[in-house]
XYZ file of C-alpha atoms in Angstrom:
338
model
C 17.809 -6.636 -28.407
C 14.431 -6.683 -26.666
C 13.748 -8.603 -23.469
C 10.649 -9.226 -21.380
C 10.791 -9.026 -17.587
C 8.261 -10.859 -15.451
C 7.924 -9.270 -12.011
C 4.242 -9.060 -11.227
C 3.893 -8.257 -7.522
C 4.008 -7.114 -4.758
C 4.583 -3.354 -4.729
C 7.839 -3.715 -2.818
C 9.047 -6.459 -5.172
C 8.336 -4.251 -8.180
C 10.375 -1.392 -6.711
C 13.214 -3.752 -5.827
C 13.649 -4.330 -9.576
C 14.488 -0.732 -10.497
C 18.183 -0.695 -9.448
C 18.789 -3.773 -11.631
C 17.117 -1.966 -14.536
C 19.362 1.048 -13.989
C 22.426 -1.230 -14.034
C 21.163 -2.819 -17.246
C 20.547 0.556 -18.883
C 24.180 1.537 -18.348
C 25.667 -1.879 -19.157
C 23.698 -2.556 -22.349
C 22.941 0.686 -24.245
C 20.236 0.206 -26.856
C 18.584 -2.736 -25.134
C 14.771 -2.451 -24.882
C 12.740 -3.790 -21.962
C 9.059 -4.694 -21.713
C 7.542 -5.682 -18.365
C 4.684 -7.985 -17.278
C 3.234 -6.685 -14.009
C -0.019 -7.085 -12.073
C -2.589 -4.596 -13.335
C -2.829 -2.894 -9.915
C 0.811 -1.817 -10.281
C 0.792 -0.985 -14.004
C 1.704 2.680 -13.411
C 4.957 1.852 -11.644
C 7.172 0.399 -14.424
C 6.442 3.458 -16.610
C 8.507 5.516 -14.151
C 11.778 3.972 -15.381
C 13.252 5.276 -18.678
C 14.405 1.821 -19.852
C 10.889 0.353 -19.908
C 9.194 0.565 -23.303
C 5.954 -1.393 -22.950
C 4.096 -2.297 -19.762
C 1.901 -5.392 -20.055
C -0.642 -5.419 -17.193
C -1.766 -8.924 -16.292
C -4.916 -9.777 -14.315
C -3.540 -12.912 -12.683
C -5.061 -12.127 -9.289
C -8.487 -11.729 -10.904
C -8.093 -14.838 -13.035
C -7.288 -16.992 -10.024
C -10.691 -16.162 -8.478
C -12.570 -17.716 -11.440
C -9.923 -19.735 -13.278
C -12.303 -21.773 -15.449
C -14.865 -19.161 -16.421
C -15.323 -18.363 -20.097
C -14.388 -14.747 -19.485
C -11.144 -15.675 -17.715
C -10.145 -18.124 -20.450
C -10.771 -15.481 -23.098
C -8.802 -12.825 -21.207
C -5.852 -15.192 -20.826
C -5.893 -16.027 -24.532
C -6.105 -12.353 -25.496
C -3.292 -11.360 -23.151
C -0.787 -13.956 -24.366
C -1.738 -13.377 -28.003
C -0.892 -9.703 -27.513
C 2.384 -10.484 -25.766
C 3.456 -12.930 -28.471
C 2.864 -10.401 -31.226
C 6.241 -9.007 -30.148
C 9.390 -11.031 -30.784
C 11.600 -11.266 -27.666
C 15.233 -12.315 -27.495
C 14.845 -13.317 -23.848
C 12.243 -13.706 -21.106
C 13.688 -13.019 -17.654
C 11.598 -14.329 -14.769
C 12.672 -12.046 -11.926
C 10.230 -13.593 -9.450
C 11.087 -17.288 -9.235
C 7.579 -18.506 -8.442
C 5.350 -21.144 -10.035
C 2.888 -18.446 -11.078
C 5.599 -16.382 -12.769
C 7.143 -19.360 -14.567
C 3.632 -20.292 -15.770
C 3.432 -16.864 -17.407
C 6.934 -17.230 -18.859
C 6.068 -20.612 -20.381
C 3.288 -19.038 -22.456
C 5.753 -16.759 -24.243
C 7.695 -17.858 -27.319
C 11.259 -16.942 -26.332
C 14.192 -18.417 -24.357
C 13.508 -18.336 -20.601
C 16.022 -17.451 -17.904
C 15.450 -17.638 -14.151
C 16.827 -18.663 -10.784
C 18.165 -22.175 -10.222
C 16.901 -24.773 -7.729
C 18.939 -23.409 -4.819
C 17.997 -19.773 -5.508
C 14.298 -19.660 -6.449
C 11.681 -18.937 -3.797
C 9.663 -21.859 -5.165
C 12.246 -24.424 -6.221
C 10.128 -26.286 -8.774
C 9.873 -23.117 -10.867
C 13.541 -23.589 -11.775
C 12.768 -26.785 -13.700
C 11.109 -24.840 -16.499
C 13.838 -22.368 -17.464
C 16.134 -22.820 -20.458
C 18.966 -21.240 -18.471
C 19.250 -21.324 -14.705
C 21.209 -18.834 -12.598
C 22.502 -19.212 -9.062
C 22.101 -16.223 -6.740
C 22.765 -16.481 -3.002
C 19.626 -16.178 -0.889
C 21.192 -14.440 2.125
C 21.209 -11.030 0.414
C 18.727 -8.192 0.161
C 16.232 -8.643 -2.681
C 17.676 -5.633 -4.514
C 21.177 -7.147 -4.446
C 19.810 -10.502 -5.628
C 18.037 -8.895 -8.573
C 21.096 -6.871 -9.576
C 23.095 -10.099 -9.619
C 20.405 -12.021 -11.509
C 20.150 -9.369 -14.236
C 23.919 -9.129 -14.608
C 24.371 -12.901 -14.963
C 21.361 -13.235 -17.268
C 22.561 -10.479 -19.622
C 26.295 -11.194 -19.304
C 27.789 -8.097 -17.707
C 29.802 -7.764 -14.472
C 27.786 -7.842 -11.258
C 27.692 -4.188 -10.120
C 29.175 -3.103 -6.810
C 28.145 0.553 -7.107
C 25.542 2.111 -4.750
C 21.970 1.339 -5.731
C 20.286 3.818 -8.087
C 16.576 3.489 -8.784
C 16.839 5.783 -11.823
C 13.210 6.913 -11.926
C 11.775 9.629 -14.175
C 10.467 11.808 -11.341
C 12.362 15.087 -11.683
C 9.490 16.850 -13.455
C 6.749 15.671 -11.098
C 4.911 18.622 -9.588
C 3.422 18.713 -6.108
C -0.263 18.023 -5.553
C -2.423 21.092 -6.074
C -4.363 20.333 -2.870
C -1.292 21.128 -0.783
C -0.163 24.690 -0.197
C 3.463 25.729 0.138
C 3.672 24.746 3.818
C 6.301 22.016 4.367
C 4.779 18.672 5.248
C 5.629 15.185 6.519
C 3.812 12.102 5.213
C 2.823 9.509 7.828
C 2.201 6.062 6.348
C 0.265 4.332 9.124
C -1.502 1.635 7.078
C -0.188 -1.891 6.631
C -1.363 -5.476 6.236
C -0.834 -7.027 9.686
C -2.238 -5.535 12.855
C 1.015 -6.428 14.626
C 2.941 -4.100 12.279
C 0.877 -1.023 13.261
C 2.346 1.775 15.330
C -0.091 2.757 18.086
C -2.499 5.628 17.413
C -1.364 7.277 20.635
C 2.211 7.382 19.294
C 1.019 8.810 15.979
C -0.958 11.493 17.823
C 2.105 12.502 19.852
C 4.300 12.582 16.750
C 1.847 14.689 14.744
C 1.557 17.174 17.622
C 5.355 17.522 17.819
C 5.664 18.008 14.060
C 2.911 20.640 14.070
C 4.787 22.552 16.782
C 7.707 22.768 14.335
C 5.492 24.278 11.628
C 5.214 21.016 9.724
C 1.892 19.923 8.318
C 1.160 16.184 8.333
C -0.411 14.230 5.462
C -2.232 10.963 6.193
C -2.951 8.952 3.020
C -5.122 5.851 3.088
C -6.179 2.921 0.897
C -9.481 1.571 2.273
C -12.357 2.530 4.583
C -10.635 1.313 7.751
C -7.476 3.261 6.911
C -9.557 6.339 6.035
C -11.236 6.178 9.440
C -7.837 5.991 11.159
C -6.549 8.940 9.108
C -9.617 10.952 10.072
C -9.114 10.177 13.763
C -5.446 11.158 13.616
C -6.185 14.358 11.708
C -9.072 15.493 13.898
C -7.066 17.378 16.533
C -4.078 18.479 14.488
C -2.872 20.402 11.478
C -3.107 17.456 9.148
C -4.569 16.655 5.749
C -6.449 13.459 5.052
C -7.079 13.155 1.273
C -10.827 13.023 0.581
C -10.300 10.119 -1.807
C -7.764 7.361 -2.324
C -4.790 8.643 -4.292
C -3.661 6.948 -7.490
C -0.147 5.544 -7.392
C 1.365 8.362 -9.450
C -0.305 10.984 -7.249
C 0.921 9.140 -4.167
C 4.447 9.218 -5.576
C 4.140 12.963 -6.216
C 2.965 13.425 -2.643
C 5.960 11.502 -1.281
C 8.504 13.147 -3.579
C 7.756 16.683 -2.299
C 7.592 15.750 1.414
C 10.164 16.996 3.889
C 10.215 13.483 5.287
C 8.212 10.268 5.567
C 7.504 8.238 8.709
C 6.268 4.783 7.807
C 5.415 1.383 9.163
C 6.467 -1.670 7.140
C 4.276 -1.205 4.068
C 4.601 -1.217 0.290
C 4.564 2.562 -0.008
C 7.779 2.786 2.013
C 9.545 1.354 -1.047
C 8.129 4.179 -3.176
C 9.587 6.793 -0.833
C 12.912 4.939 -0.754
C 13.088 4.970 -4.548
C 12.325 8.712 -4.597
C 15.181 9.366 -2.137
C 12.955 11.127 0.393
C 14.282 11.236 3.994
C 12.384 8.430 5.712
C 12.125 6.554 9.000
C 10.634 3.055 8.725
C 9.352 1.282 11.839
C 9.867 -2.492 11.859
C 7.878 -3.794 14.797
C 7.616 -7.509 13.939
C 9.341 -7.796 10.541
C 13.013 -7.823 9.576
C 14.248 -5.359 6.915
C 17.457 -7.312 6.288
C 16.273 -9.083 3.127
C 13.249 -7.157 1.855
C 13.112 -3.844 3.760
C 12.879 -0.426 2.118
C 16.403 0.416 0.998
C 17.903 3.737 -0.030
C 20.485 6.334 0.903
C 17.871 8.425 2.749
C 16.231 5.533 4.626
C 16.682 4.780 8.335
C 15.337 1.560 9.863
C 14.141 1.462 13.477
C 13.716 -2.152 14.614
C 12.235 -3.616 17.769
C 13.809 -6.652 19.488
C 11.023 -8.768 17.948
C 11.555 -7.549 14.382
C 13.138 -10.815 13.132
C 10.222 -12.910 14.400
C 7.473 -12.110 11.851
C 4.713 -12.235 14.460
C 1.133 -12.117 13.154
C -0.518 -12.542 16.564
C 0.983 -11.374 19.835
C 1.441 -13.619 22.828
C 1.165 -12.054 26.313
C 3.862 -9.407 26.806
C 4.956 -9.273 23.185
C 2.919 -6.214 22.194
C 4.817 -3.913 24.541
C 8.168 -5.559 23.820
C 7.618 -5.015 20.093
C 7.520 -1.244 20.656
C 10.983 -1.068 22.229
C 13.211 1.170 20.128
C 10.173 2.571 18.319
C 9.159 5.381 20.676
C 8.091 8.823 19.515
C 11.401 10.174 20.790
C 13.283 7.551 18.749
C 11.530 8.782 15.617
C 12.083 12.447 16.465
C 15.775 11.830 17.128
C 16.128 10.281 13.680
C 14.343 13.247 12.127
C 16.714 15.558 14.007
C 19.683 13.793 12.446
C 18.076 14.203 9.023
C 17.577 17.932 9.700
C 13.798 17.720 9.510
C 12.968 18.267 13.198
C 14.669 20.813 15.475
C 12.754 20.456 18.717
């Protein structure tokens, strides 16, 4: 049996799918999985042993010029390639209108979330089989339940297991043998940032313990912040943006990760690296980084999803997220002894 999974974005959503794949691998030996994913994340599905073919889709690009000749040709070529393979089932693991549009182009039975379960309810109208999954659960739990009901095996209750092929990954050659901590300071909303002053204090404390700090980045603004943070400390700012696989190698060999709410926190969670994630204005309950080595630190405003602070909120959103709070968590994890 061969199935096609549609889970295109975002990075966190892609990583949330891995525990369900691991369940499926154990429940249905011999089943083969292909995966449609946004081209920016095409490296990620290859990290799971159950995935045979990765089918990168340029949906984000296509939406910028939907009616151009080039876009129309790329769409036709993509779906012609997908439909060369016969699938027993297409499982839409996203529940959005854009994902069901992709599913509808593929010649196979479609399964997805029902009206009460899908993020965009109208997507449910286009599935051949509709599955109910309670919304008040973490995304990983929802996906494990969806996969189990779609493929007819008992819903697992075991601890989550990402099941990635990372055991043989070597460390980056640019890093010497000195133990290091990765600080993921970059994120999408300004309100989710941790202050640079706090990062500076944390890096200084880690250096005093003989720990080097690594400050990856993804654009010019993030590179400038990494450079500022690294200027006065024993820290490494990569000279160029790391590819996803290199980023994963960097995280895998770290002593620990300190992160704001960002997609890369899900990578570290899947690699079972000791990690502290700072949730300043977002709630990890339903979509936070989840793993046995992950600790969440949440401010009182975390459930509020604030994109612009009102007077007084900026300081309130840092409560429970002090440098000492982070260091105490690292002490518990055995990373920091100061």
